[in-house]
Amino acid sequence: MPDPAPQPSRVPAHVGIIMDGNGRWAEARGLPRLEGHRRGAERLIEVVDAAIDHGVRCLTLYAFSAENWRRPAEEVGGLFKLGEWVLRLHLSRLSKRRVRFRTIGDLTAMPEFIRIPIEEAVASSRDNTGFDLVIALNYGSRQEVTRAARSLAADAAAGRLDPAALDWETLASRLETAGLPDPDLIIRTSGECRLSNFLLLQAAYAEIVITPTYWPDFGAEAFAAALREFAGRERRFGMTGVQVRPTKPAP
Ligand code: IPE
Ligand code: IPE
Ligand code: MG
């Protein structure tokens, strides 16, 4: 028997955001791309606050993809410096809001000046229970699944895992998102209609909201609009609409 569908909820427990369009925002104004990234970084805290205030439990922000290394070194370096600046700027405020930091992606390839403060923020916020803020840094879904497959294969080869007993729960427990709920809502800014290697398996039943707004213009109001769009969606999880519809309106 498949698992019963989760209770439909009007507020997503986990939202993932593909923060896209910084470059086009800047180009439209005749500014350098890095200026778009800077303005985008400035908006981050507003969206984190909005997510907490709306009762979302977990927010995953796609900050740098495993494929973004293909960009010019100057842009990559500028992005990392902005990341470090934003973290330093908002760390105490976020810890007051009892935010627990977590990362997904291969941090080992990141320069120390950003890797170390992130690791410290993850360690110092470990016991916070208010809200999970997950930063996807040097993250790619295919790379994540490949790492999980490698570790499962090693266990099987060593006799610690019976290949016939491998199920989705076991595989999911080796993904970097282990312990987090699957995203209910994925938001992508800038109008692009693709996932770009973001949480491909975890988003199996996520609702996807695409907004034409470029990330530097995406604030609390745009986030609230995405939540309203989510609330109006009918999630089915493979069932018919009649089976899923709640007998009482959700609170
Ligand atoms: C998103 O904005 C930021 C990152 C990918 C790091 P882009 O830099 O991709 O902006 P566009 O897509 O070129 O407009
Ligand atoms: C996805 O955006 C990655 C992040 C937002 C960090 P990209 O701008 O890199 O995606 P593509 O290349 O347009 O698909
Ligand atoms: Mg882009």
Short mmCIF file of C-alpha atoms and ligand atoms in Angstrom, two decimals:
data_model
loop_
_atom_site.label_atom_id
_atom_site.label_comp_id
_atom_site.label_asym_id
_atom_site.label_seq_id
_atom_site.Cartn_x
_atom_site.Cartn_y
_atom_site.Cartn_z
CA MET A 1 0.00 0.00 0.00
CA PRO A 2 1.34 3.47 -0.79
CA ASP A 3 1.63 5.84 2.14
CA PRO A 4 -1.53 7.86 2.80
CA ALA A 5 -1.37 11.39 1.45
CA PRO A 6 -0.13 13.97 3.91
CA GLN A 7 -2.90 16.19 5.28
CA PRO A 8 -3.35 19.09 2.87
CA SER A 9 -2.01 22.23 4.49
CA ARG A 10 -2.40 25.82 3.43
CA VAL A 11 1.10 26.77 4.57
CA PRO A 12 4.01 24.84 3.07
CA ALA A 13 6.27 23.29 5.73
CA HIS A 14 9.30 23.49 3.45
CA VAL A 15 9.86 26.06 0.69
CA GLY A 16 12.77 25.93 -1.74
CA ILE A 17 13.74 29.03 -3.70
CA ILE A 18 15.76 29.16 -6.90
CA MET A 19 16.96 32.74 -6.61
CA ASP A 20 17.43 33.64 -10.25
CA GLY A 21 17.66 36.78 -12.38
CA ASN A 22 20.32 38.88 -10.64
CA GLY A 23 22.30 39.22 -13.86
CA ARG A 24 19.31 40.28 -15.97
CA TRP A 25 18.20 42.71 -13.25
CA ALA A 26 21.61 44.39 -13.49
CA GLU A 27 21.85 44.24 -17.29
CA ALA A 28 18.42 45.92 -17.61
CA ARG A 29 19.85 48.85 -15.64
CA GLY A 30 23.21 49.00 -17.38
CA LEU A 31 24.93 47.81 -14.19
CA PRO A 32 27.57 45.11 -13.75
CA ARG A 33 26.23 41.61 -12.94
CA LEU A 34 27.83 41.71 -9.50
CA GLU A 35 25.67 44.71 -8.63
CA GLY A 36 22.65 42.49 -9.32
CA HIS A 37 24.08 39.85 -6.99
CA ARG A 38 24.67 42.50 -4.31
CA ARG A 39 21.09 43.74 -4.53
CA GLY A 40 19.87 40.15 -4.48
CA ALA A 41 21.91 39.41 -1.37
CA GLU A 42 20.38 42.46 0.34
CA ARG A 43 16.88 41.05 -0.18
CA LEU A 44 17.65 37.69 1.40
CA ILE A 45 16.87 38.57 5.00
CA GLU A 46 13.47 40.03 4.09
CA VAL A 47 12.41 36.72 2.54
CA VAL A 48 13.78 34.67 5.46
CA ASP A 49 11.83 36.89 7.90
CA ALA A 50 8.69 36.55 5.78
CA ALA A 51 8.99 32.76 5.74
CA ILE A 52 9.32 32.62 9.53
CA ASP A 53 6.45 35.07 10.02
CA HIS A 54 4.15 33.03 7.75
CA GLY A 55 4.75 29.83 9.74
CA VAL A 56 6.98 28.06 7.21
CA ARG A 57 9.29 25.65 9.10
CA CYS A 58 12.11 25.24 6.61
CA LEU A 59 13.51 27.33 3.78
CA THR A 60 16.11 26.08 1.31
CA LEU A 61 17.86 28.77 -0.70
CA TYR A 62 19.70 27.80 -3.86
CA ALA A 63 22.69 30.10 -3.56
CA PHE A 64 25.30 28.48 -5.83
CA SER A 65 24.91 25.46 -8.04
CA ALA A 66 27.58 22.86 -8.78
CA GLU A 67 27.38 24.14 -12.37
CA ASN A 68 27.86 27.81 -11.43
CA TRP A 69 31.65 27.23 -11.36
CA ARG A 70 31.38 27.58 -15.15
CA ARG A 71 30.98 31.32 -14.70
CA PRO A 72 33.91 33.77 -14.87
CA ALA A 73 36.19 33.46 -11.82
CA GLU A 74 35.58 37.12 -10.96
CA GLU A 75 31.81 36.57 -10.71
CA VAL A 76 32.24 33.38 -8.67
CA GLY A 77 34.65 35.12 -6.26
CA GLY A 78 32.28 38.09 -5.96
CA LEU A 79 29.36 35.81 -5.15
CA PHE A 80 31.30 34.09 -2.36
CA LYS A 81 32.37 37.44 -0.86
CA LEU A 82 28.73 38.56 -0.86
CA GLY A 83 27.71 35.31 0.81
CA GLU A 84 30.22 35.80 3.59
CA TRP A 85 29.13 39.45 4.04
CA VAL A 86 25.44 38.55 4.24
CA LEU A 87 26.09 35.80 6.77
CA ARG A 88 28.16 38.09 9.02
CA LEU A 89 25.56 40.87 8.73
CA HIS A 90 22.57 38.79 9.79
CA LEU A 91 23.95 36.01 11.96
CA SER A 92 23.06 37.47 15.37
CA ARG A 93 19.57 38.46 14.22
CA LEU A 94 18.95 34.97 12.85
CA SER A 95 20.18 33.29 16.01
CA LYS A 96 17.79 35.51 18.02
CA ARG A 97 15.01 34.14 15.81
CA ARG A 98 16.23 30.63 16.76
CA VAL A 99 17.18 29.76 13.21
CA ARG A 100 19.13 26.54 12.72
CA PHE A 101 21.57 26.69 9.80
CA ARG A 102 22.26 23.78 7.58
CA THR A 103 23.94 23.39 4.20
CA ILE A 104 23.55 21.01 1.31
CA GLY A 105 26.18 20.69 -1.40
CA ASP A 106 29.90 20.01 -1.39
CA LEU A 107 31.35 22.57 1.00
CA THR A 108 34.85 21.08 0.79
CA ALA A 109 35.42 22.84 -2.54
CA MET A 110 34.51 26.25 -1.09
CA PRO A 111 37.21 28.77 -0.12
CA GLU A 112 37.98 28.86 3.61
CA PHE A 113 36.89 32.46 4.12
CA ILE A 114 33.29 31.38 3.52
CA ARG A 115 33.42 27.71 4.47
CA ILE A 116 34.63 28.31 8.04
CA PRO A 117 32.03 30.96 9.03
CA ILE A 118 29.31 28.74 7.58
CA GLU A 119 30.53 25.70 9.50
CA GLU A 120 30.64 27.83 12.66
CA ALA A 121 27.07 29.08 12.07
CA VAL A 122 25.88 25.49 11.55
CA ALA A 123 27.63 24.34 14.75
CA SER A 124 26.50 27.26 16.93
CA SER A 125 22.87 27.03 15.81
CA ARG A 126 22.62 23.25 16.15
CA ASP A 127 20.18 23.37 19.09
CA ASN A 128 17.90 26.05 17.64
CA THR A 129 14.47 24.74 16.89
CA GLY A 130 12.59 27.75 15.54
CA PHE A 131 13.27 27.39 11.84
CA ASP A 132 15.61 25.53 9.49
CA LEU A 133 17.50 27.67 6.99
CA VAL A 134 19.20 25.45 4.45
CA ILE A 135 21.77 27.01 2.13
CA ALA A 136 22.38 25.04 -1.07
CA LEU A 137 25.99 25.86 -1.85
CA ASN A 138 27.95 24.10 -4.57
CA TYR A 139 24.83 21.94 -4.69
CA GLY A 140 23.59 19.76 -7.52
CA SER A 141 20.94 17.08 -7.24
CA ARG A 142 22.73 14.68 -9.58
CA GLN A 143 25.98 15.04 -7.62
CA GLU A 144 24.07 14.46 -4.35
CA VAL A 145 22.39 11.32 -5.68
CA THR A 146 25.70 10.07 -7.09
CA ARG A 147 27.35 10.47 -3.66
CA ALA A 148 24.44 8.63 -2.02
CA ALA A 149 24.65 5.81 -4.59
CA ARG A 150 28.39 5.53 -4.00
CA SER A 151 27.95 5.17 -0.25
CA LEU A 152 25.16 2.60 -0.68
CA ALA A 153 27.28 0.63 -3.16
CA ALA A 154 30.19 0.64 -0.70
CA ASP A 155 27.91 -0.69 2.05
CA ALA A 156 26.58 -3.39 -0.26
CA ALA A 157 30.10 -4.41 -1.32
CA ALA A 158 31.14 -4.65 2.35
CA GLY A 159 28.11 -6.83 3.14
CA ARG A 160 26.46 -4.17 5.36
CA LEU A 161 23.51 -3.67 3.00
CA ASP A 162 21.35 -6.18 1.18
CA PRO A 163 20.74 -4.66 -2.30
CA ALA A 164 17.32 -6.34 -2.44
CA ALA A 165 16.31 -4.53 0.76
CA LEU A 166 17.21 -1.07 -0.57
CA ASP A 167 14.12 1.14 -0.53
CA TRP A 168 13.38 4.83 -1.00
CA GLU A 169 13.64 5.57 2.75
CA THR A 170 17.17 4.15 2.83
CA LEU A 171 18.20 6.11 -0.24
CA ALA A 172 16.57 9.30 1.12
CA SER A 173 18.48 8.84 4.39
CA ARG A 174 21.75 9.14 2.40
CA LEU A 175 20.71 12.35 0.67
CA GLU A 176 21.96 15.59 2.19
CA THR A 177 18.38 16.58 3.02
CA ALA A 178 17.98 13.57 5.36
CA GLY A 179 15.70 14.51 8.24
CA LEU A 180 14.11 17.46 6.43
CA PRO A 181 10.58 17.28 5.06
CA ASP A 182 10.33 17.21 1.26
CA PRO A 183 9.76 20.67 -0.19
CA ASP A 184 6.06 21.43 -0.60
CA LEU A 185 6.70 24.50 -2.70
CA ILE A 186 9.52 25.44 -5.06
CA ILE A 187 9.63 29.08 -6.13
CA ARG A 188 11.73 30.17 -9.09
CA THR A 189 12.20 33.84 -9.83
CA SER A 190 13.01 35.42 -13.22
CA GLY A 191 10.50 33.42 -15.26
CA GLU A 192 12.74 30.46 -16.10
CA CYS A 193 10.71 27.24 -16.10
CA ARG A 194 13.32 24.68 -15.04
CA LEU A 195 14.76 23.15 -11.89
CA SER A 196 18.45 23.50 -12.84
CA ASN A 197 19.56 20.46 -10.79
CA PHE A 198 17.78 21.62 -7.58
CA LEU A 199 16.24 18.97 -5.26
CA LEU A 200 15.12 16.83 -8.20
CA LEU A 201 14.05 13.79 -6.16
CA GLN A 202 12.85 15.67 -3.08
CA ALA A 203 10.59 17.86 -5.25
CA ALA A 204 8.72 14.85 -6.67
CA TYR A 205 5.39 16.25 -5.40
CA ALA A 206 6.33 19.87 -4.80
CA GLU A 207 4.11 22.58 -6.20
CA ILE A 208 6.14 24.87 -8.45
CA VAL A 209 5.54 28.60 -8.62
CA ILE A 210 7.38 30.55 -11.30
CA THR A 211 7.36 34.31 -10.98
CA PRO A 212 8.66 36.69 -13.66
CA THR A 213 10.14 38.94 -10.94
CA TYR A 214 13.94 39.04 -10.87
CA TRP A 215 15.40 37.99 -7.52
CA PRO A 216 16.58 41.50 -6.49
CA ASP A 217 12.94 42.67 -6.75
CA PHE A 218 11.52 39.65 -4.89
CA GLY A 219 10.54 40.65 -1.34
CA ALA A 220 8.07 39.85 1.43
CA GLU A 221 5.02 40.74 -0.66
CA ALA A 222 6.12 38.55 -3.59
CA PHE A 223 6.79 35.71 -1.16
CA ALA A 224 3.30 36.11 0.32
CA ALA A 225 1.86 36.03 -3.22
CA ALA A 226 3.66 32.73 -3.89
CA LEU A 227 2.21 31.30 -0.66
CA ARG A 228 -1.26 32.40 -1.76
CA GLU A 229 -0.78 30.66 -5.09
CA PHE A 230 0.33 27.52 -3.23
CA ALA A 231 -2.72 27.69 -0.94
CA GLY A 232 -4.99 27.69 -4.00
CA ARG A 233 -3.39 24.59 -5.53
CA GLU A 234 -4.91 21.14 -5.24
CA ARG A 235 -2.30 18.56 -4.34
CA ARG A 236 -3.19 14.99 -5.22
CA PHE A 237 -0.20 12.73 -4.55
CA GLY A 238 -1.47 10.31 -7.18
CA MET A 239 -5.05 10.17 -5.94
CA THR A 240 -8.25 11.56 -7.39
CA GLY A 241 -9.28 15.05 -6.36
CA VAL A 242 -12.22 13.68 -4.34
CA GLN A 243 -9.97 11.49 -2.19
CA VAL A 244 -7.65 14.35 -1.34
CA ARG A 245 -10.17 17.10 -0.58
CA PRO A 246 -10.36 17.63 3.19
CA THR A 247 -13.75 17.05 4.82
CA LYS A 248 -13.25 20.20 6.88
CA PRO A 249 -11.40 23.29 5.65
CA ALA A 250 -7.81 23.26 6.91
CA PRO A 251 -7.22 25.76 9.73
C1 IPE B 1 21.05 34.01 -9.85
O1 IPE B 1 21.12 35.02 -10.79
C2 IPE B 1 22.28 33.95 -8.97
C3 IPE B 1 23.08 32.73 -9.16
C4 IPE B 1 22.88 31.81 -10.04
C5 IPE B 1 24.21 32.57 -8.27
P1 IPE B 1 21.85 34.82 -12.19
O2 IPE B 1 23.27 35.31 -12.06
O3 IPE B 1 21.71 33.45 -12.70
O4 IPE B 1 21.05 35.84 -13.10
P2 IPE B 1 20.65 35.67 -14.62
O5 IPE B 1 19.93 34.35 -14.76
O6 IPE B 1 21.92 35.70 -15.40
O7 IPE B 1 19.77 36.83 -14.90
C1 IPE B 2 20.21 28.20 -10.79
O1 IPE B 2 20.28 29.33 -11.57
C2 IPE B 2 21.20 28.26 -9.67
C3 IPE B 2 20.95 29.27 -8.64
C4 IPE B 2 19.94 30.08 -8.56
C5 IPE B 2 21.94 29.31 -7.60
P1 IPE B 2 21.14 29.38 -12.92
O2 IPE B 2 20.98 30.76 -13.44
O3 IPE B 2 22.53 28.92 -12.66
O4 IPE B 2 20.40 28.32 -13.81
P2 IPE B 2 20.44 28.10 -15.39
O5 IPE B 2 21.88 27.92 -15.78
O6 IPE B 2 19.84 29.33 -16.02
O7 IPE B 2 19.59 26.89 -15.63
MG MG B 3 20.33 32.53 -13.89
#
